[in-house]
Short mmCIF file of C-alpha atoms in Angstrom, two decimals:
data_model
loop_
_atom_site.label_atom_id
_atom_site.label_comp_id
_atom_site.label_asym_id
_atom_site.label_seq_id
_atom_site.Cartn_x
_atom_site.Cartn_y
_atom_site.Cartn_z
CA MET I 1 -10.72 -20.97 -21.31
CA LYS I 2 -12.02 -17.50 -22.16
CA LYS I 3 -9.66 -14.63 -22.88
CA LEU I 4 -10.05 -11.80 -20.38
CA THR I 5 -11.11 -8.68 -22.25
CA LYS I 6 -9.76 -5.26 -21.36
CA SER I 7 -13.19 -4.19 -20.12
CA ARG I 8 -13.22 -7.13 -17.69
CA MET I 9 -9.71 -6.22 -16.58
CA TRP I 10 -11.02 -2.81 -15.58
CA MET I 11 -13.93 -4.40 -13.69
CA PHE I 12 -11.33 -6.45 -11.83
CA ALA I 13 -9.18 -3.36 -11.23
CA ILE I 14 -12.01 -1.49 -9.48
CA GLY I 15 -11.58 -3.93 -6.60
CA GLN I 16 -8.14 -2.40 -6.07
CA PHE I 17 -9.74 1.07 -6.09
CA GLY I 18 -11.91 -0.06 -3.17
CA TYR I 19 -9.26 -1.40 -0.88
CA ALA I 20 -6.85 1.40 -1.86
CA ILE I 21 -9.27 3.86 -0.28
CA LEU I 22 -9.23 1.89 2.97
CA SER I 23 -5.47 1.40 3.03
CA GLY I 24 -5.11 5.10 2.23
CA LEU I 25 -7.29 6.05 5.19
CA ILE I 26 -5.18 3.96 7.56
CA GLY I 27 -1.83 4.85 6.02
CA SER I 28 -2.46 8.60 5.78
CA TRP I 29 -4.67 9.48 8.72
CA LEU I 30 -4.11 6.96 11.54
CA VAL I 31 -1.04 8.66 13.00
CA TYR I 32 -2.46 12.10 12.14
CA PHE I 33 -5.60 11.19 14.13
CA TYR I 34 -4.04 9.50 17.16
CA GLN I 35 -0.72 11.36 17.51
CA PRO I 36 -1.66 15.01 16.72
CA THR I 37 0.66 18.00 16.82
CA GLU I 38 0.10 20.79 19.35
CA ASP I 39 -1.46 22.90 16.57
CA LEU I 40 -4.02 20.18 15.78
CA ILE I 41 -4.85 19.81 19.45
CA ALA I 42 -5.49 23.56 19.58
CA GLU I 43 -7.92 23.12 16.66
CA GLY I 44 -9.93 20.53 18.59
CA GLN I 45 -8.15 17.26 17.86
CA ILE I 46 -8.28 15.20 21.07
CA PRO I 47 -5.34 12.88 21.96
CA LEU I 48 -7.44 9.76 22.49
CA ILE I 49 -4.60 7.43 23.54
CA PRO I 50 -1.63 7.97 25.89
CA GLN I 51 1.04 10.09 24.18
CA GLY I 52 4.83 10.06 24.38
CA SER I 53 7.38 7.30 24.89
CA ILE I 54 6.29 4.29 26.92
CA LEU I 55 9.01 1.68 26.22
CA PHE I 56 12.63 2.19 25.09
CA GLY I 57 11.71 5.42 23.35
CA LEU I 58 8.79 3.81 21.48
CA THR I 59 5.26 5.21 21.56
CA LEU I 60 2.06 3.29 22.26
CA LEU I 61 0.80 4.09 18.75
CA GLY I 62 4.05 2.85 17.22
CA LEU I 63 3.89 -0.42 19.15
CA ILE I 64 0.23 -0.98 18.23
CA THR I 65 0.73 -0.34 14.52
CA ALA I 66 3.92 -2.39 14.41
CA ALA I 67 2.19 -5.29 16.15
CA GLY I 68 -0.64 -5.04 13.64
CA ARG I 69 1.79 -5.17 10.73
CA ILE I 70 3.60 -8.19 12.20
CA PHE I 71 0.27 -9.97 12.72
CA ASP I 72 -0.60 -9.06 9.13
CA ALA I 73 2.68 -10.45 7.86
CA VAL I 74 2.17 -13.73 9.71
CA THR I 75 -1.36 -14.19 8.35
CA ASP I 76 -0.29 -13.54 4.74
CA PRO I 77 1.18 -17.00 4.04
CA MET I 78 -1.69 -18.64 5.93
CA ILE I 79 -4.33 -16.89 3.80
CA ALA I 80 -2.26 -17.51 0.65
CA SER I 81 -2.05 -21.22 1.39
CA MET I 82 -5.80 -21.41 2.06
CA SER I 83 -6.45 -19.62 -1.23
CA ASP I 84 -3.98 -21.74 -3.24
CA LYS I 85 -5.62 -24.91 -1.84
CA CYS I 86 -9.24 -23.68 -2.14
CA LYS I 87 -11.58 -26.03 -4.05
CA SER I 88 -14.70 -23.84 -4.21
CA LYS I 89 -16.91 -24.06 -7.28
CA ASN I 90 -16.41 -20.30 -7.67
CA GLY I 91 -12.62 -20.59 -7.88
CA ARG I 92 -9.68 -20.21 -5.52
CA ARG I 93 -9.75 -16.40 -5.09
CA ILE I 94 -13.22 -14.89 -5.55
CA PRO I 95 -14.75 -16.54 -2.43
CA PHE I 96 -12.18 -14.76 -0.25
CA LEU I 97 -12.90 -11.39 -1.88
CA LYS I 98 -16.63 -11.83 -1.30
CA ALA I 99 -16.21 -12.78 2.36
CA ALA I 100 -13.71 -10.05 3.30
CA ALA I 101 -15.05 -6.89 1.61
CA ILE I 102 -17.72 -5.75 4.09
CA PRO I 103 -15.80 -6.69 7.29
CA LEU I 104 -12.77 -4.80 5.96
CA ALA I 105 -14.74 -1.61 5.32
CA LEU I 106 -16.49 -1.85 8.69
CA VAL I 107 -13.38 -2.42 10.78
CA THR I 108 -11.60 0.47 9.03
CA VAL I 109 -14.24 2.81 10.44
CA LEU I 110 -13.97 1.17 13.87
CA VAL I 111 -10.21 1.86 13.95
CA PHE I 112 -11.02 5.58 14.21
CA SER I 113 -13.93 5.08 16.63
CA ALA I 114 -12.20 4.60 20.02
CA PRO I 115 -15.11 5.31 22.41
CA PHE I 116 -13.46 5.99 25.77
CA ALA I 117 -12.21 9.17 27.46
CA ALA I 118 -9.28 11.17 26.08
CA GLY I 119 -5.90 9.65 26.93
CA SER I 120 -7.50 6.41 28.14
CA THR I 121 -5.54 3.16 28.05
CA ALA I 122 -8.85 1.50 27.10
CA ASN I 123 -8.71 3.40 23.83
CA GLY I 124 -5.28 1.88 23.28
CA VAL I 125 -6.77 -1.60 23.76
CA TRP I 126 -9.59 -0.73 21.33
CA LEU I 127 -7.06 0.45 18.78
CA PHE I 128 -4.90 -2.66 19.21
CA ILE I 129 -7.86 -4.98 18.54
CA THR I 130 -9.34 -3.05 15.62
CA VAL I 131 -5.97 -2.56 13.92
CA ALA I 132 -5.31 -6.31 14.16
CA LEU I 133 -8.74 -7.03 12.64
CA TYR I 134 -8.14 -4.49 9.90
CA TYR I 135 -4.93 -6.24 8.88
CA LEU I 136 -6.58 -9.66 9.02
CA PHE I 137 -9.39 -8.65 6.67
CA ILE I 138 -7.22 -6.67 4.27
CA THR I 139 -4.96 -9.73 3.98
CA ALA I 140 -8.01 -11.93 3.34
CA TYR I 141 -8.95 -9.62 0.45
CA CYS I 142 -5.62 -8.47 -0.98
CA THR I 143 -3.63 -11.71 -1.03
CA PRO I 144 -6.17 -13.68 -3.13
CA TYR I 145 -6.79 -10.55 -5.22
CA THR I 146 -3.15 -10.14 -6.23
CA ALA I 147 -2.82 -13.87 -6.87
CA LEU I 148 -5.83 -13.71 -9.21
CA TYR I 149 -4.20 -10.79 -11.03
CA ALA I 150 -1.17 -13.00 -11.79
CA GLU I 151 -3.42 -15.79 -13.09
CA LEU I 152 -5.71 -13.67 -15.26
CA GLY I 153 -2.86 -12.57 -17.56
CA SER I 154 -1.51 -15.40 -19.70
CA THR I 155 1.44 -13.42 -21.12
CA PRO I 156 3.83 -10.76 -19.74
CA GLU I 157 2.14 -8.20 -21.99
CA GLU I 158 -1.33 -9.00 -20.60
CA ARG I 159 0.02 -8.86 -17.05
CA MET I 160 1.57 -5.46 -17.80
CA TYR I 161 -1.79 -4.15 -19.03
CA CYS I 162 -3.62 -5.55 -16.02
CA SER I 163 -0.89 -4.24 -13.71
CA THR I 164 -1.28 -0.80 -15.27
CA ALA I 165 -5.04 -0.94 -14.71
CA ILE I 166 -4.84 -1.95 -11.06
CA SER I 167 -2.04 0.54 -10.47
CA LEU I 168 -4.24 3.30 -11.87
CA THR I 169 -7.19 2.35 -9.69
CA PHE I 170 -4.90 2.03 -6.66
CA ILE I 171 -3.54 5.53 -7.16
CA VAL I 172 -7.01 6.97 -7.71
CA GLY I 173 -8.32 5.16 -4.63
CA THR I 174 -5.45 6.48 -2.54
CA ALA I 175 -6.15 9.97 -3.88
CA VAL I 176 -9.79 9.62 -2.83
CA ALA I 177 -8.58 8.85 0.70
CA TYR I 178 -6.83 12.24 0.63
CA VAL I 179 -10.19 13.94 0.01
CA ALA I 180 -11.02 13.22 3.66
CA PRO I 181 -9.96 16.66 5.01
CA TYR I 182 -12.36 18.37 2.61
CA LEU I 183 -15.17 16.10 3.76
CA TRP I 184 -14.55 16.53 7.46
CA GLY I 185 -14.12 20.27 6.91
CA ILE I 186 -17.70 20.37 5.58
CA PHE I 187 -19.03 18.67 8.70
CA ILE I 188 -16.98 20.91 10.98
CA GLY I 189 -18.61 23.85 9.20
CA MET I 190 -22.01 22.31 9.95
CA GLY I 191 -21.27 22.45 13.68
CA PHE I 192 -20.00 18.94 14.41
CA THR I 193 -16.89 18.50 16.55
CA ARG I 194 -13.62 17.75 14.78
CA ILE I 195 -13.54 14.13 15.99
CA VAL I 196 -17.13 13.42 14.92
CA SER I 197 -16.59 15.16 11.58
CA ILE I 198 -13.55 12.99 10.83
CA ARG I 199 -15.46 9.84 11.67
CA ILE I 200 -18.42 10.77 9.44
CA ALA I 201 -16.08 11.55 6.53
CA LEU I 202 -14.21 8.26 6.87
CA THR I 203 -17.46 6.30 7.08
CA ILE I 204 -18.65 7.79 3.78
CA LEU I 205 -15.38 6.85 2.09
CA ALA I 206 -15.50 3.33 3.57
CA VAL I 207 -18.94 2.75 2.03
CA ILE I 208 -17.62 3.81 -1.38
CA ALA I 209 -14.67 1.44 -0.88
CA ALA I 210 -16.93 -1.52 -0.06
CA ILE I 211 -18.89 -1.02 -3.27
CA GLY I 212 -15.68 -0.98 -5.30
CA MET I 213 -14.38 -4.17 -3.70
CA PHE I 214 -17.44 -6.10 -4.87
CA PHE I 215 -16.84 -5.38 -8.58
CA PRO I 216 -14.52 -8.40 -9.11
CA VAL I 217 -17.00 -10.60 -7.24
CA PHE I 218 -19.87 -9.67 -9.56
CA PHE I 219 -18.05 -9.24 -12.88
CA ILE I 220 -15.30 -11.89 -12.85
CA LYS I 221 -16.27 -15.55 -13.10
CA GLU I 222 -12.90 -16.92 -12.10
CA LYS I 223 -13.22 -20.40 -13.59
CA ASP I 224 -14.04 -18.92 -17.01
CA TYR I 225 -10.54 -17.44 -17.16
CA VAL I 226 -8.31 -19.47 -14.85
CA GLU I 227 -7.51 -23.17 -14.92
CA ALA I 228 -5.24 -23.78 -11.96
CA LYS I 229 -5.03 -26.94 -9.92
CA PRO I 230 -5.17 -26.38 -6.13
CA ILE I 231 -1.82 -27.21 -4.56
CA GLU I 232 -1.47 -29.86 -1.84
CA SER I 233 1.60 -28.65 0.09
CA THR I 234 1.30 -27.02 3.51
CA ALA I 235 1.71 -23.28 4.04
CA LEU I 236 5.24 -23.69 5.41
CA GLN I 237 6.28 -26.03 2.59
CA SER I 238 4.93 -23.65 -0.02
CA LEU I 239 6.53 -20.62 1.65
CA GLY I 240 9.88 -22.39 1.89
CA ALA I 241 9.76 -23.42 -1.78
CA THR I 242 8.94 -19.85 -2.75
CA PHE I 243 11.96 -18.40 -0.96
CA LYS I 244 14.31 -20.87 -2.63
CA ASN I 245 14.16 -18.66 -5.70
CA ARG I 246 17.27 -16.44 -5.46
CA ASP I 247 15.93 -13.59 -7.58
CA PHE I 248 12.74 -13.49 -5.55
CA ARG I 249 14.80 -13.17 -2.36
CA ILE I 250 16.72 -10.27 -3.89
CA PHE I 251 13.49 -8.62 -4.99
CA VAL I 252 11.81 -8.82 -1.58
CA ALA I 253 14.96 -7.61 0.21
CA SER I 254 14.91 -4.52 -2.00
CA ASP I 255 11.17 -4.24 -1.48
CA ILE I 256 11.54 -4.18 2.31
CA PHE I 257 13.78 -1.11 2.20
CA TYR I 258 11.45 0.56 -0.28
CA TRP I 259 8.40 0.00 1.90
CA ILE I 260 10.12 1.17 5.08
CA GLY I 261 11.10 4.40 3.35
CA LEU I 262 7.81 4.88 1.51
CA THR I 263 5.63 4.11 4.56
CA MET I 264 7.57 6.58 6.68
CA PHE I 265 7.22 9.22 3.97
CA GLN I 266 3.51 8.60 3.34
CA THR I 267 2.76 8.66 7.05
CA GLY I 268 4.64 11.94 7.29
CA LEU I 269 2.98 13.62 4.30
CA PRO I 270 0.28 15.45 6.30
CA PHE I 271 3.01 16.70 8.66
CA PHE I 272 5.31 17.74 5.82
CA VAL I 273 2.51 19.90 4.46
CA THR I 274 1.30 21.46 7.71
CA THR I 275 4.42 21.44 9.90
CA LEU I 276 7.26 22.02 7.41
CA MET I 277 5.55 23.96 4.62
CA LYS I 278 3.11 25.71 7.01
CA LEU I 279 0.19 25.13 4.63
CA ASP I 280 -3.42 24.47 5.63
CA GLU I 281 -4.31 20.77 5.95
CA SER I 282 -6.59 21.06 2.91
CA TRP I 283 -3.38 21.29 0.86
CA ASN I 284 -2.83 17.60 1.62
CA THR I 285 -5.66 16.84 -0.77
CA ILE I 286 -4.57 19.37 -3.39
CA LEU I 287 -0.96 18.21 -3.52
CA PHE I 288 -1.65 14.48 -3.40
CA VAL I 289 -4.38 14.64 -6.02
CA GLY I 290 -2.01 16.76 -8.10
CA MET I 291 0.70 14.11 -7.77
CA THR I 292 -1.81 11.44 -8.72
CA ALA I 293 -2.99 13.31 -11.80
CA LEU I 294 0.56 14.00 -12.95
CA SER I 295 1.62 10.39 -12.38
CA LEU I 296 -1.18 9.24 -14.68
CA VAL I 297 0.42 11.22 -17.50
CA PHE I 298 3.44 8.91 -17.25
CA TYR I 299 1.52 5.63 -17.52
CA VAL I 300 1.69 5.24 -21.30
CA PRO I 301 5.35 6.33 -21.55
CA ILE I 302 6.28 3.94 -18.72
CA ASN I 303 4.89 0.98 -20.64
CA GLY I 304 6.82 2.08 -23.73
CA PHE I 305 10.11 2.66 -21.90
CA THR I 306 9.72 -0.64 -20.01
CA GLY I 307 9.58 -2.49 -23.32
CA LYS I 308 12.83 -0.78 -24.31
CA PHE I 309 14.84 -0.81 -21.07
CA GLY I 310 13.20 -3.57 -18.99
CA LYS I 311 11.42 -3.49 -15.64
CA LYS I 312 14.57 -3.61 -13.52
CA LYS I 313 16.18 -0.47 -14.96
CA MET I 314 12.91 1.44 -14.69
CA VAL I 315 12.51 0.51 -11.02
CA LEU I 316 16.14 1.45 -10.32
CA PHE I 317 15.45 4.86 -11.84
CA ALA I 318 12.36 5.17 -9.62
CA PHE I 319 14.44 4.36 -6.53
CA LEU I 320 16.88 7.14 -7.41
CA THR I 321 14.12 9.66 -8.12
CA PHE I 322 12.30 8.90 -4.86
CA THR I 323 15.60 9.31 -2.99
CA VAL I 324 15.94 12.82 -4.43
CA THR I 325 12.26 13.59 -3.69
CA PHE I 326 12.47 12.53 -0.04
CA ALA I 327 15.76 14.38 0.48
CA PHE I 328 14.28 17.57 -0.98
CA THR I 329 11.23 17.25 1.28
CA SER I 330 13.50 17.24 4.33
CA ILE I 331 14.55 20.84 3.59
CA THR I 332 11.14 22.25 2.65
CA GLY I 333 10.26 25.27 4.76
CA LEU I 334 13.94 26.28 4.95
CA LEU I 335 14.15 27.57 1.37
CA SER I 336 13.39 31.06 0.10
CA LEU I 337 10.76 29.64 -2.26
CA SER I 338 7.11 30.02 -1.32
CA PRO I 339 5.57 27.02 0.49
CA VAL I 340 3.20 26.36 -2.41
CA VAL I 341 6.09 26.21 -4.90
CA GLN I 342 7.96 23.80 -2.62
CA GLY I 343 4.88 21.60 -2.42
CA ILE I 344 4.54 21.63 -6.21
CA LEU I 345 8.19 20.60 -6.60
CA VAL I 346 7.60 17.59 -4.32
CA VAL I 347 4.59 16.69 -6.50
CA VAL I 348 6.58 16.96 -9.73
CA LEU I 349 9.56 15.00 -8.39
CA GLY I 350 7.45 12.25 -6.83
CA SER I 351 4.88 11.65 -9.57
CA LEU I 352 7.08 9.63 -11.96
CA PRO I 353 8.52 7.14 -9.42
CA MET I 354 5.03 6.86 -7.92
CA ALA I 355 3.75 5.67 -11.30
CA ILE I 356 6.67 3.30 -11.88
CA PHE I 357 6.34 1.64 -8.49
CA GLY I 358 2.60 1.42 -9.00
CA ILE I 359 2.96 -0.66 -12.16
CA LEU I 360 6.20 -2.62 -12.30
CA PRO I 361 6.98 -4.39 -8.98
CA GLN I 362 3.83 -6.51 -9.01
CA ALA I 363 4.50 -7.37 -12.66
CA MET I 364 8.00 -8.47 -11.65
CA VAL I 365 6.55 -10.76 -8.96
CA ALA I 366 4.08 -12.20 -11.48
CA ASP I 367 6.95 -12.92 -13.89
CA VAL I 368 8.97 -14.67 -11.19
CA ALA I 369 5.89 -16.71 -10.21
CA GLU I 370 5.35 -17.81 -13.82
CA TYR I 371 9.05 -18.63 -14.23
CA GLU I 372 8.90 -20.78 -11.10
CA ALA I 373 5.70 -22.49 -12.26
CA ASN I 374 7.40 -23.35 -15.53
CA GLN I 375 10.34 -24.85 -13.63
CA THR I 376 8.41 -26.79 -10.96
CA GLY I 377 4.89 -27.33 -12.33
CA GLU I 378 3.30 -25.81 -9.18
CA ASN I 379 1.01 -22.79 -9.47
CA ARG I 380 1.96 -20.93 -6.27
CA GLN I 381 1.02 -17.41 -7.39
CA GLY I 382 -0.83 -16.80 -4.14
CA MET I 383 2.20 -17.71 -2.07
CA PHE I 384 4.57 -15.60 -4.15
CA PHE I 385 2.45 -12.51 -3.59
CA ALA I 386 1.88 -13.42 0.04
CA ALA I 387 5.62 -13.90 0.58
CA ARG I 388 6.23 -10.49 -0.92
CA THR I 389 3.62 -8.86 1.30
CA PHE I 390 4.91 -10.85 4.29
CA CYS I 391 8.28 -9.16 3.86
CA PHE I 392 7.18 -5.65 2.99
CA LYS I 393 4.68 -5.60 5.84
CA LEU I 394 7.49 -6.45 8.21
CA GLY I 395 9.18 -3.44 6.66
CA GLN I 396 6.07 -1.36 7.26
CA SER I 397 6.06 -2.49 10.89
CA ILE I 398 9.58 -1.18 11.29
CA ALA I 399 8.54 2.02 9.51
CA MET I 400 5.74 2.73 11.96
CA LEU I 401 8.04 2.16 14.93
CA LEU I 402 10.63 4.45 13.40
CA PHE I 403 8.18 7.17 12.39
CA THR I 404 6.34 7.44 15.69
CA SER I 405 9.69 7.62 17.50
CA LEU I 406 11.73 9.79 15.11
CA SER I 407 8.90 12.26 14.54
CA THR I 408 8.74 13.11 18.26
CA ILE I 409 12.45 13.91 18.64
CA GLY I 410 12.81 17.23 20.42
CA GLY I 411 9.30 17.16 21.86
CA SER I 412 7.37 15.79 24.81
CA GLY I 413 5.33 13.19 22.94
CA ALA I 414 3.90 15.39 20.19
CA THR I 415 5.20 15.33 16.60
CA THR I 416 7.90 17.99 16.07
CA GLU I 417 9.31 19.84 13.07
CA GLY I 418 12.82 18.51 13.63
CA GLY I 419 11.53 14.96 14.00
CA VAL I 420 9.58 15.21 10.76
CA ARG I 421 12.71 16.37 8.89
CA ILE I 422 14.65 13.40 10.24
CA VAL I 423 11.89 11.10 8.95
CA ALA I 424 12.26 12.50 5.42
CA VAL I 425 16.05 12.05 5.46
CA ALA I 426 15.74 8.48 6.73
CA SER I 427 13.21 7.71 3.96
CA ALA I 428 15.70 8.93 1.34
CA VAL I 429 18.53 6.78 2.68
CA LEU I 430 16.33 3.67 2.81
CA CYS I 431 15.18 4.09 -0.79
CA LEU I 432 18.78 4.41 -1.92
CA LEU I 433 19.65 1.14 -0.16
CA GLY I 434 16.69 -0.60 -1.79
CA GLY I 435 17.94 0.39 -5.22
CA LEU I 436 21.44 -0.88 -4.52
CA ILE I 437 20.08 -4.30 -3.52
CA LEU I 438 17.93 -4.56 -6.67
CA LEU I 439 21.06 -4.30 -8.83
CA LYS I 440 21.61 -8.03 -8.24
CA PHE I 441 18.18 -9.07 -9.63
CA ASN I 442 18.65 -11.26 -12.76
CA GLU I 443 15.84 -10.05 -15.00
CA LYS I 444 17.35 -11.58 -18.14
CA LYS I 445 17.19 -15.11 -16.73
CA ILE I 446 13.53 -14.70 -15.69
CA SER I 447 12.50 -13.29 -19.09
CA ALA I 448 14.37 -16.03 -20.95
CA GLY I 449 12.71 -18.75 -18.86
CA ILE I 450 9.25 -17.38 -19.59
CA ALA I 451 9.94 -16.93 -23.31
CA LYS I 452 11.31 -20.47 -23.60
CA LYS I 453 8.14 -21.95 -22.14
#
């Protein structure tokens, strides 16, 4: 088998850049688009779906996004099993990437294209269908993609390098998604309505994303680098065998709390900037790109410190730092500091844990998958990553329900300042709980099992 060069690793990593843009568009702007504040409505943002609580304090948007996440979580092990069992001449993973890239980019645009009258229930139906399709296609791309990442690296060191590369492209792709307000601002200035301007901007970014997602398809010949026998077990058998690993169960339990907290915080970022700090929405781009740029500074030191302290201790430190960051965000706008300074402090506090979580968790999953393969002889990398995403997407489902409900506390359906502060506090508490759970992860056993093989 050929050894994957670093240049090929970067070609592979550009695929992550592509789908990071699309996940960034959904994660950052979906709630902002469909559940606007009163100020945004005054600027021309139209509430396209019914607003306010519709069932036990839950909003229509919260129910739709939660249902989409649950559907996504259910399809993860199914897609993983199909990929692990695939016998295509082009490999087990690349055929899925090729088939899913264009539909994923297209349906992301359709999510923001509800065509019916303002406040129409029909728009809610449109959103329900397109969100479900979005999660289906992103699963069809991401699950085989992350499994291929685990297979391309033959040693923990190679996986760390590849993990660093795809983490970098993920962060840059997410930052590109935050350029959207600048783009739609240009079209607003040209005379288009706010809704149309947003849709044009997101379409442009989706095209860029689609191009990026095809890089692994064109530049990685999977069978030149990976020699893995397709498994024969069913999806349920493979999923059950995966969860028998105690350390993996501990990892995903910690991961669930992390993703609930992080998803709530990321969804709230545009509101933290405009509602709490009282800054113009263009500051979303400035602050997030600033956080991205600063986090990149930490990439080389993180790899060095990980070699010294181990992945577990580094992730525990990231949990603690994110807890402080989210707690500080909850009091922004109440301090005597200028809003810009408060925003910069959030950037500085959040950049290091952002980099750590970008690199290390997926490397930890890859290590557990290799350890298990050494013990059992089955190459179930796809299922390990799918099982992880199955759990954290359930966490994201809970996060969307919580955010859309908590953020409207004190209002009549619109997002409120008090609700947004509660979201930030809840995010801090959840990250702290995630760190406490991870304390039980036995990294030494996993590392010893890999080294022995």
